[in-house]
Short mmCIF file of C-alpha atoms and ligand atoms in Angstrom, two decimals:
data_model
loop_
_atom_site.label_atom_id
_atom_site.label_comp_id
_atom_site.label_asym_id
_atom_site.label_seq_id
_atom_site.Cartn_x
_atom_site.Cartn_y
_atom_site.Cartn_z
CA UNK B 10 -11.21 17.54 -27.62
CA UNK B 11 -7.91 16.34 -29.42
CA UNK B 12 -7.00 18.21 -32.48
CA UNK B 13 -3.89 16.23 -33.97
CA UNK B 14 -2.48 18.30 -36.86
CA UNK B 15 -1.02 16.48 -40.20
CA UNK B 16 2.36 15.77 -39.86
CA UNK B 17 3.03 18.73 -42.66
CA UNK B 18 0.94 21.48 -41.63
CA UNK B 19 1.85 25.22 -42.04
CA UNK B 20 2.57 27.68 -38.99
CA UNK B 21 -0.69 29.27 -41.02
CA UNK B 22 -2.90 26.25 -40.88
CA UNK B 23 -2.28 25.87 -37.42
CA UNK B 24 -3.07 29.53 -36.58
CA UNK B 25 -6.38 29.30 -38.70
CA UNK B 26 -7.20 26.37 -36.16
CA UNK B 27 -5.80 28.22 -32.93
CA UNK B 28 -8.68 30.74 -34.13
CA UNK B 29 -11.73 28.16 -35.26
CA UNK B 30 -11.36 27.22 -31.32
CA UNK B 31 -10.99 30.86 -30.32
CA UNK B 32 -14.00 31.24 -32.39
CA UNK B 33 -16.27 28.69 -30.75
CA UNK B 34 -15.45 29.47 -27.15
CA UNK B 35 -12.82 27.09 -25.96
CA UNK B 36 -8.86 28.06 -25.36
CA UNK B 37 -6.69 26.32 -27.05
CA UNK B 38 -3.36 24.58 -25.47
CA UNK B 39 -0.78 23.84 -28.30
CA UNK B 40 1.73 20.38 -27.54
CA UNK B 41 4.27 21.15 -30.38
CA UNK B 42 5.46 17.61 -30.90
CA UNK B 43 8.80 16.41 -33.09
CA UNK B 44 6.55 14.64 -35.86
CA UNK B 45 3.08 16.88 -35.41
CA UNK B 46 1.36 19.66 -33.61
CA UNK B 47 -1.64 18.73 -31.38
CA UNK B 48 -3.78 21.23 -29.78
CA UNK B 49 -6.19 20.69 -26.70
CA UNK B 50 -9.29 22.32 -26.67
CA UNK B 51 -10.76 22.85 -23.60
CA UNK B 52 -13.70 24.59 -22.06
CA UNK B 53 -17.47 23.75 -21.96
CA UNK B 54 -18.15 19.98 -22.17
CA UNK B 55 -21.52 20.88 -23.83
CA UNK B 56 -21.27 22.55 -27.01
CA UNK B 57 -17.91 20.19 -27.84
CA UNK B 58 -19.69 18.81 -30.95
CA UNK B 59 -18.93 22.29 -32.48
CA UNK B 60 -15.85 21.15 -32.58
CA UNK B 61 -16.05 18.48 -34.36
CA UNK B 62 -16.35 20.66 -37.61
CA UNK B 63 -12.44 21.45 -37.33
CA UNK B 64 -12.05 18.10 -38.68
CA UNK B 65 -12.43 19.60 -42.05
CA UNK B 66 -10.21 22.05 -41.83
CA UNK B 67 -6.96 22.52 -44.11
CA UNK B 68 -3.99 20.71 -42.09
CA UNK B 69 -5.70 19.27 -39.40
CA UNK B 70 -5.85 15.20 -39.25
CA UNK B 71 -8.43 13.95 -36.78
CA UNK B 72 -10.45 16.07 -33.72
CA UNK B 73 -10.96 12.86 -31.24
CA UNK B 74 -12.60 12.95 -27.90
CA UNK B 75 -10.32 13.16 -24.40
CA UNK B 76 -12.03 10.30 -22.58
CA UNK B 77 -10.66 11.55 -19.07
CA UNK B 78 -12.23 13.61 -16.97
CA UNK B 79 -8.64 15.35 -16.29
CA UNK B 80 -7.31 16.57 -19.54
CA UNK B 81 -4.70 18.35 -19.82
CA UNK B 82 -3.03 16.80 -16.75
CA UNK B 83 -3.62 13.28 -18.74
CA UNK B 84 -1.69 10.74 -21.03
CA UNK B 85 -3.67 11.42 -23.55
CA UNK B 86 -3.20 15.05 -24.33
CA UNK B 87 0.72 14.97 -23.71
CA UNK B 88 2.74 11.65 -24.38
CA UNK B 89 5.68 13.17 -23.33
CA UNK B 90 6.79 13.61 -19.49
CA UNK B 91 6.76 17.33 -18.12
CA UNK B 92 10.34 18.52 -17.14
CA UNK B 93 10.17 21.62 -15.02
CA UNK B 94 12.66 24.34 -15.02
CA UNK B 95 13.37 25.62 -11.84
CA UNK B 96 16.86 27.76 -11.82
CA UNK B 97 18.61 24.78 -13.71
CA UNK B 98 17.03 22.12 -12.18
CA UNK B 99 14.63 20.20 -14.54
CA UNK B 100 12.26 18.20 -12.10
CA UNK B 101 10.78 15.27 -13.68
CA UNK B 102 13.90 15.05 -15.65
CA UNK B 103 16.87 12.84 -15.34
CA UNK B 104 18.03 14.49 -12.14
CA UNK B 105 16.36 13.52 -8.45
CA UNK B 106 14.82 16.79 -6.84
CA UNK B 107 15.08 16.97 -3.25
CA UNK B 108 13.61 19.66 -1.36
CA UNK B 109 14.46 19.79 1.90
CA UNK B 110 14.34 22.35 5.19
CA UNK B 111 12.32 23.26 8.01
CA UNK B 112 8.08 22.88 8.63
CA UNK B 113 8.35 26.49 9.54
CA UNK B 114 9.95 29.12 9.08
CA UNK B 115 11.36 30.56 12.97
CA UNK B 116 13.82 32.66 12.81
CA UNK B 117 17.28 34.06 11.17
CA UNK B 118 19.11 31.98 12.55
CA UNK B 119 17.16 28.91 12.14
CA UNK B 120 16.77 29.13 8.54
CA UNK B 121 19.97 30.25 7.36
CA UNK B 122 21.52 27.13 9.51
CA UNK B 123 18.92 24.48 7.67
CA UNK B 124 19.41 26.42 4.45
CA UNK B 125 23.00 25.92 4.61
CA UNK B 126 22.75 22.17 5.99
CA UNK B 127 20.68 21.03 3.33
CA UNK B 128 22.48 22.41 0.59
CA UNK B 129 25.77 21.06 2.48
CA UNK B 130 24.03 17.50 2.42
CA UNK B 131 22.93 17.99 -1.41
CA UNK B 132 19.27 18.83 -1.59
CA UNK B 133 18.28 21.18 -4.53
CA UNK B 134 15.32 23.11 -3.44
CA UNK B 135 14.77 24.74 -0.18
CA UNK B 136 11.42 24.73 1.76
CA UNK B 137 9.86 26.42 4.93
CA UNK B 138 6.49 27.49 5.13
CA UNK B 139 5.77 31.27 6.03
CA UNK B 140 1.96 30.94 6.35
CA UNK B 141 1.05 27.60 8.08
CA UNK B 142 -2.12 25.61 7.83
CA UNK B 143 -2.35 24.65 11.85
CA UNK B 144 -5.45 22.45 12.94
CA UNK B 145 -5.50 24.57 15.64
CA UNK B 146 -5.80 28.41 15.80
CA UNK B 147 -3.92 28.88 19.23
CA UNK B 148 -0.83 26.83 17.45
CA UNK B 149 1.90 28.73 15.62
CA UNK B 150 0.63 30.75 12.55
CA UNK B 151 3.70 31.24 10.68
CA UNK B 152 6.08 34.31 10.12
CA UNK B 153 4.07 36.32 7.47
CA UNK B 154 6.25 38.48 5.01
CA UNK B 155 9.17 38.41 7.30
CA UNK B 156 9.28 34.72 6.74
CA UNK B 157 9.19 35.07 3.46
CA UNK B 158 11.91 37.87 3.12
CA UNK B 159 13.99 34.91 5.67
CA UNK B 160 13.76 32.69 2.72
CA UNK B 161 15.09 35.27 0.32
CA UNK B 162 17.77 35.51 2.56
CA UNK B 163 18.37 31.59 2.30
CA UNK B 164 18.29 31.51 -1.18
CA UNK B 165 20.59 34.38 -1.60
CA UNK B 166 22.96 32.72 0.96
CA UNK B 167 23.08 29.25 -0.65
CA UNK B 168 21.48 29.56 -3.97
CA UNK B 169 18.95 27.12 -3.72
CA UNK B 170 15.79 27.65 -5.13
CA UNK B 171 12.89 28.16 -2.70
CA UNK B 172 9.26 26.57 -1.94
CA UNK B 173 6.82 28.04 0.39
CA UNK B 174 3.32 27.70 0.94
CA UNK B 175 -0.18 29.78 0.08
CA UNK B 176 -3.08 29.66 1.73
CA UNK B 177 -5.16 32.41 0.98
CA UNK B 178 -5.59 34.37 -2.89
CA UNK B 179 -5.16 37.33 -0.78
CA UNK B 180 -1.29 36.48 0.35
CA UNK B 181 -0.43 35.04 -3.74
CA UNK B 182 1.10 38.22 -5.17
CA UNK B 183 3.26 39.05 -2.10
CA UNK B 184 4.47 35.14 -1.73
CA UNK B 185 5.14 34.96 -5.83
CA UNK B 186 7.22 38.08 -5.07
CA UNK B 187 9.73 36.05 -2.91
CA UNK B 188 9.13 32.13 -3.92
CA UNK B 189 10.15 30.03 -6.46
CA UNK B 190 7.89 27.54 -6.22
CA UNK B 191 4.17 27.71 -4.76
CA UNK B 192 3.10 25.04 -2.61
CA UNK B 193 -0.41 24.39 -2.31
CA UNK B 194 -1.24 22.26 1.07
CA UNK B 195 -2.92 18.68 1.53
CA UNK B 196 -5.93 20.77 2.97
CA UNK B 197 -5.86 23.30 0.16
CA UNK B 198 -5.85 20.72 -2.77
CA UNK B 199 -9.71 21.59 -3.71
CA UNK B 200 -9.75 24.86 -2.81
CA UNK B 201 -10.62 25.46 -6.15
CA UNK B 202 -10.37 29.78 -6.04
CA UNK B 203 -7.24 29.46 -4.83
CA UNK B 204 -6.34 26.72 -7.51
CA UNK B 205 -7.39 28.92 -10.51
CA UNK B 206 -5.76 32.01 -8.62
CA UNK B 207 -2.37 30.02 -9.29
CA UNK B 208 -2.93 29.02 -12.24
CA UNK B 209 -2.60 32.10 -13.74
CA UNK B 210 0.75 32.99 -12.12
CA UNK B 211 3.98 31.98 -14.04
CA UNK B 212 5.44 30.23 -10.76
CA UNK B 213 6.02 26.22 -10.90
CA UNK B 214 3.40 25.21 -8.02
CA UNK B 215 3.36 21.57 -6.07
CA UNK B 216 0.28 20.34 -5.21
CA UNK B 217 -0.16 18.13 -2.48
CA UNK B 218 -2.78 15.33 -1.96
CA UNK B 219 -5.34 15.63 0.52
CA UNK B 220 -5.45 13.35 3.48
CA UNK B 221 -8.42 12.08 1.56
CA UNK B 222 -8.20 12.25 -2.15
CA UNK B 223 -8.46 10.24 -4.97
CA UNK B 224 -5.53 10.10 -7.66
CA UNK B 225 -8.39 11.18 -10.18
CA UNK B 226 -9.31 13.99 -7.66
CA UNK B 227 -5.79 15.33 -7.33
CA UNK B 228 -5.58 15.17 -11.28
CA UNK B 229 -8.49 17.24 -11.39
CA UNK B 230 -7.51 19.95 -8.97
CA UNK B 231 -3.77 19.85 -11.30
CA UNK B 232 -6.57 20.70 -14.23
CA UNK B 233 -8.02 23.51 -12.51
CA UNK B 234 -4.30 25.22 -12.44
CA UNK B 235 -3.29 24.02 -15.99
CA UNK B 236 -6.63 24.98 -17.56
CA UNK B 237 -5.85 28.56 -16.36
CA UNK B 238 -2.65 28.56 -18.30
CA UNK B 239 0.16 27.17 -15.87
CA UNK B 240 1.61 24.57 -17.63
CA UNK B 241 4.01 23.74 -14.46
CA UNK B 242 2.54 21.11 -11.82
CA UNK B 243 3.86 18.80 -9.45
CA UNK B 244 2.02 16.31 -7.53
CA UNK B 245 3.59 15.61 -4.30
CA UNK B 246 1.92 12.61 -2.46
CA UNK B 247 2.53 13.25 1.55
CA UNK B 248 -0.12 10.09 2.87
CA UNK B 249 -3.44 9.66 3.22
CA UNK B 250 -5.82 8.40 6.19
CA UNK B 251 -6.49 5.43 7.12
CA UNK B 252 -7.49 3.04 10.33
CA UNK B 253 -3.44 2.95 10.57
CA UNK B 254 -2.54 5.47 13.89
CA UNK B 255 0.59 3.86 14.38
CA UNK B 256 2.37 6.49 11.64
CA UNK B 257 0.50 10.16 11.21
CA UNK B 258 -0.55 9.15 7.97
CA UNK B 259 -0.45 6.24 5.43
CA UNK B 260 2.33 6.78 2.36
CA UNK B 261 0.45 5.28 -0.71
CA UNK B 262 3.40 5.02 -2.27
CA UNK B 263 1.85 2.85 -5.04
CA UNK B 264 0.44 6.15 -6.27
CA UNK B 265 3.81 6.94 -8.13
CA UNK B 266 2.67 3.65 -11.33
CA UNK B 267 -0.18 4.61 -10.87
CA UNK B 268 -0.05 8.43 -11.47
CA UNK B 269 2.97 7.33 -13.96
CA UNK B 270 -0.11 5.62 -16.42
CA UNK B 271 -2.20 8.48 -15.89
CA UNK B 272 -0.36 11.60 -15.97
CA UNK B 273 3.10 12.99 -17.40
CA UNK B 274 2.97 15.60 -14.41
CA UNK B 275 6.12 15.01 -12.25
CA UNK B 276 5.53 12.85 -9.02
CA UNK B 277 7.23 13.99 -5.56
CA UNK B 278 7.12 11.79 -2.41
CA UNK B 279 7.17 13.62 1.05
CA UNK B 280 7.77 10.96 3.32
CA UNK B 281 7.57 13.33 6.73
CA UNK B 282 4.12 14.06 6.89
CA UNK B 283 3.26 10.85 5.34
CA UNK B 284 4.30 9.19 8.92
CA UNK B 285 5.03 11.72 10.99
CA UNK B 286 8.24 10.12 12.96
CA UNK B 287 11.91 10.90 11.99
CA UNK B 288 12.81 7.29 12.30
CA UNK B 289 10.86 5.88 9.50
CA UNK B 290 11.73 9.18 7.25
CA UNK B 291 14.31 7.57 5.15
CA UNK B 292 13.39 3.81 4.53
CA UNK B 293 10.09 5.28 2.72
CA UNK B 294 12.41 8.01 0.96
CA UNK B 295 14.68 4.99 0.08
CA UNK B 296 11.45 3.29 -0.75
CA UNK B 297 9.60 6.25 -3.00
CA UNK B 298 13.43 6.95 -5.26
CA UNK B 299 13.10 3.04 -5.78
CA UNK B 300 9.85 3.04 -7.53
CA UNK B 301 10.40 5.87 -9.45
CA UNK B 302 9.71 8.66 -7.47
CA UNK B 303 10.78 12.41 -9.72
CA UNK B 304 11.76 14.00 -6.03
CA UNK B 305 11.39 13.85 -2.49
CA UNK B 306 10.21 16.60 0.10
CA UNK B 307 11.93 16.24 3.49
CA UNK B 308 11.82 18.41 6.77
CA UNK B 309 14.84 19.03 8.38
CA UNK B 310 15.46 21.38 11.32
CA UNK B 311 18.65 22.68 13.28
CA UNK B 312 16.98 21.43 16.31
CA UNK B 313 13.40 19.62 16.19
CA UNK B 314 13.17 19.89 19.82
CA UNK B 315 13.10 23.16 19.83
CA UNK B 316 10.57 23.46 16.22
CA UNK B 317 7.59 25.46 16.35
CA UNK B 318 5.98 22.98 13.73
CA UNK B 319 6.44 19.32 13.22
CA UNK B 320 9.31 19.26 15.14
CA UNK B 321 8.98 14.99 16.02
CA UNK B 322 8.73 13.87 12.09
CA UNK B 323 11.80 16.47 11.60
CA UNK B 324 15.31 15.08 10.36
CA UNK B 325 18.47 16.36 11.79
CA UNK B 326 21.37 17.48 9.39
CA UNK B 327 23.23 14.91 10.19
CA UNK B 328 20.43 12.31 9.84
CA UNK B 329 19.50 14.30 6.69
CA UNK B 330 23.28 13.89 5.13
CA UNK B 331 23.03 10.42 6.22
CA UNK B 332 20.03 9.55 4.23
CA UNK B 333 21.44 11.62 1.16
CA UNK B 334 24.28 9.06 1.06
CA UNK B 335 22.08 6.10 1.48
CA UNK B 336 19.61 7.47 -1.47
CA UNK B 337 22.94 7.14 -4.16
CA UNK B 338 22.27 3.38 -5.03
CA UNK B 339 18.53 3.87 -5.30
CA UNK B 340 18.91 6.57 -7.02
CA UNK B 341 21.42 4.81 -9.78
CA UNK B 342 18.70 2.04 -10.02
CA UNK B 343 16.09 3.37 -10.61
CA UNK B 344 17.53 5.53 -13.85
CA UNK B 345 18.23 9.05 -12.00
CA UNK B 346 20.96 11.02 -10.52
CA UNK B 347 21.64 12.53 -7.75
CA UNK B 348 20.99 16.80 -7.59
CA UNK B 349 23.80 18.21 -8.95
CA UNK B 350 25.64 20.59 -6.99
CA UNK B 351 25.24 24.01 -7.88
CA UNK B 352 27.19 27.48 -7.45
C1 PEP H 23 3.95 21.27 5.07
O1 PEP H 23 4.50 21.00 3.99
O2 PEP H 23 4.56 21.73 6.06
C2 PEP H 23 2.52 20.93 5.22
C3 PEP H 23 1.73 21.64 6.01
O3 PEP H 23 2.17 19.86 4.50
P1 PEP H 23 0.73 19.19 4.21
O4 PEP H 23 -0.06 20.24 3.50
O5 PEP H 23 1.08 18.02 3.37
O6 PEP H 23 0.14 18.80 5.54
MN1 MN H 24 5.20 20.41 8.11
#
């Protein structure tokens, strides 16, 4: 349920309704808004009628019914787009976000070189994963804590924020130690344990679409983290399945109007794994800025060759810089700038 507040009511009205919803077994999610307060209340589906007696209640306007299944991820609850601080960077704000670096994480070397190449080229968030989600056990796993204590080292050499990925509850405290941002994966997107289990950290976390998920499924596994109390979502679409083998995956790129009617979470497009081939990395980056994407997630590596991990759908630097230059009049169409450069 809605609860809209009168455009005049007290900071004393509004904590006698915080309480009512206390009262009847729901938490309550204030939106303080410029004109009026409006508070989400959100638990049990069953005994909402209870709620319905706030109505009379000093201050408060109307208690209406969220019609979507998703909630606080939806329209309806927050009119407003979400703009996510992240060390200066506000994604879903004015400014693109690109996060760009290696699949994996390999080695010293390796990740202070992307690190420093993709802040060099102008991406504002750095990624690498430290725990990777292989389809096959004998492939490589991932560095573990060193991997992540690599990444520190990244940030601390360029300043760029930093995005890694969880996989298991039992690795979230040690990776919110070192990261930024959490990542959860395509095949982690209803893994709902480890959804709530992120939801109650304070980190920003990106959630990625499954291979095969609905829009209203992703929306609903963003609920399970914002209905713990982390406000801070992004949905990152990285393509979906489809008869189509000639890329790895098929970018639905018409997810970002879509999402954009149902949701004010920010939308990021990550054109590698969507299909899985350098060369057709940057006309679907170009592509996602155009229709309004909020960022882009891009893997670049010193040497794909060489990568332990998604080495073929890997940018070079150079390619990388290259497509960072091409992105400036897409980027100045479609309303947004490019990352500013920061110390
Ligand atoms: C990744 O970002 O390296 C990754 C494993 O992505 P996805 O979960 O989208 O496959
Ligand atoms: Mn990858």
């Amino acid at each position: 349920m809605i609860i809209v507040m009168q455009a005049g009511a007290t900071a004393e009205q509004l904590e006698h309704v915080i309480k009512k919803i206390e009262d009847l077994g729901y938490r309550p999610h204030v939106m303080h808004g410029v004109e009026r307060n409006v508070i989400g209340a959100i638990g049990d589906e069953r005994g909402k009628a209870r709620l319905q007696t706030i109505e009379n209640m000093a201050g408060v306007e109307s208690v209406v019914p969220i019609l979507k299944p998703y909630k606080l991820a939806s329209l309806e609850v927050r009119k407003e787009r979400t703009i996510i601080e992240v060390k200066g960077a506000g994604i879903g704000g004015k400014e693109l976000m690109v996060i760009a670096g290696p699949c994996s994480v390999e080695s010293e070397e390796q990740i202070l070189a992307s690190a420093r190449a993709v802040k060099a080229a102008g991406a504002n968030v750095f990624r690498g994963g430290a725990y990777k989600p292989r389809t096959s056990p004998y492939a490589f796993q991932g560095m573990g804590e060193e991997g992540l204590k690599l990444l520190a080292a990244a940030r601390d050499a360029t300043g760029l924020p930093i995005i890694t990925e969880v996989m298991n509850p039992r690795d979230l405290d040690l990776i919110v130690k070192y990261t930024d941002i959490i990542q959860i994966g395509a095949r982690n997107v209803q893994n709902f344990a480890l959804l709530k289990e992120v939801g109650q950290t304070q980190k920003p976390v990106l959630l990625k679409r499954g291979m095969a998920t609905t829009l209203q499924e992703l929306l609903m596994s963003a609920e399970y983290i914002l209905s713990e109390g982390n406000e801070e979502v992004i949905l990152c679409e990285r393509g979906i399945r489809t008869f189509e083998t000639a890329t790895r995956n098929t970018l639905d790129l018409s997810c970002i109007p879509v999402l954009k009617r149902m949701s004010h979470l920010p939308i990021v497009i990550d054109p590698s794994h969507a299909v899985g081939t350098w060369q057709y990395v940057p006309s679907m980056a170009r592509a996602a800025v155009a229709a309004g994407a909020d960022g882009l997630m891009i893997e670049v590596h010193p040497n794909p060759e060489e990568a332990l991990s998604d080495g073929p759908q890997s940018l070079k630097p150079e390619r990388f810089r290259k497509l960072m230059e091409d992105l400036v009049p897409f980027v100045n169409a479609s309303g947004k700038t490019m990352p500013a450069q920061r110390a």
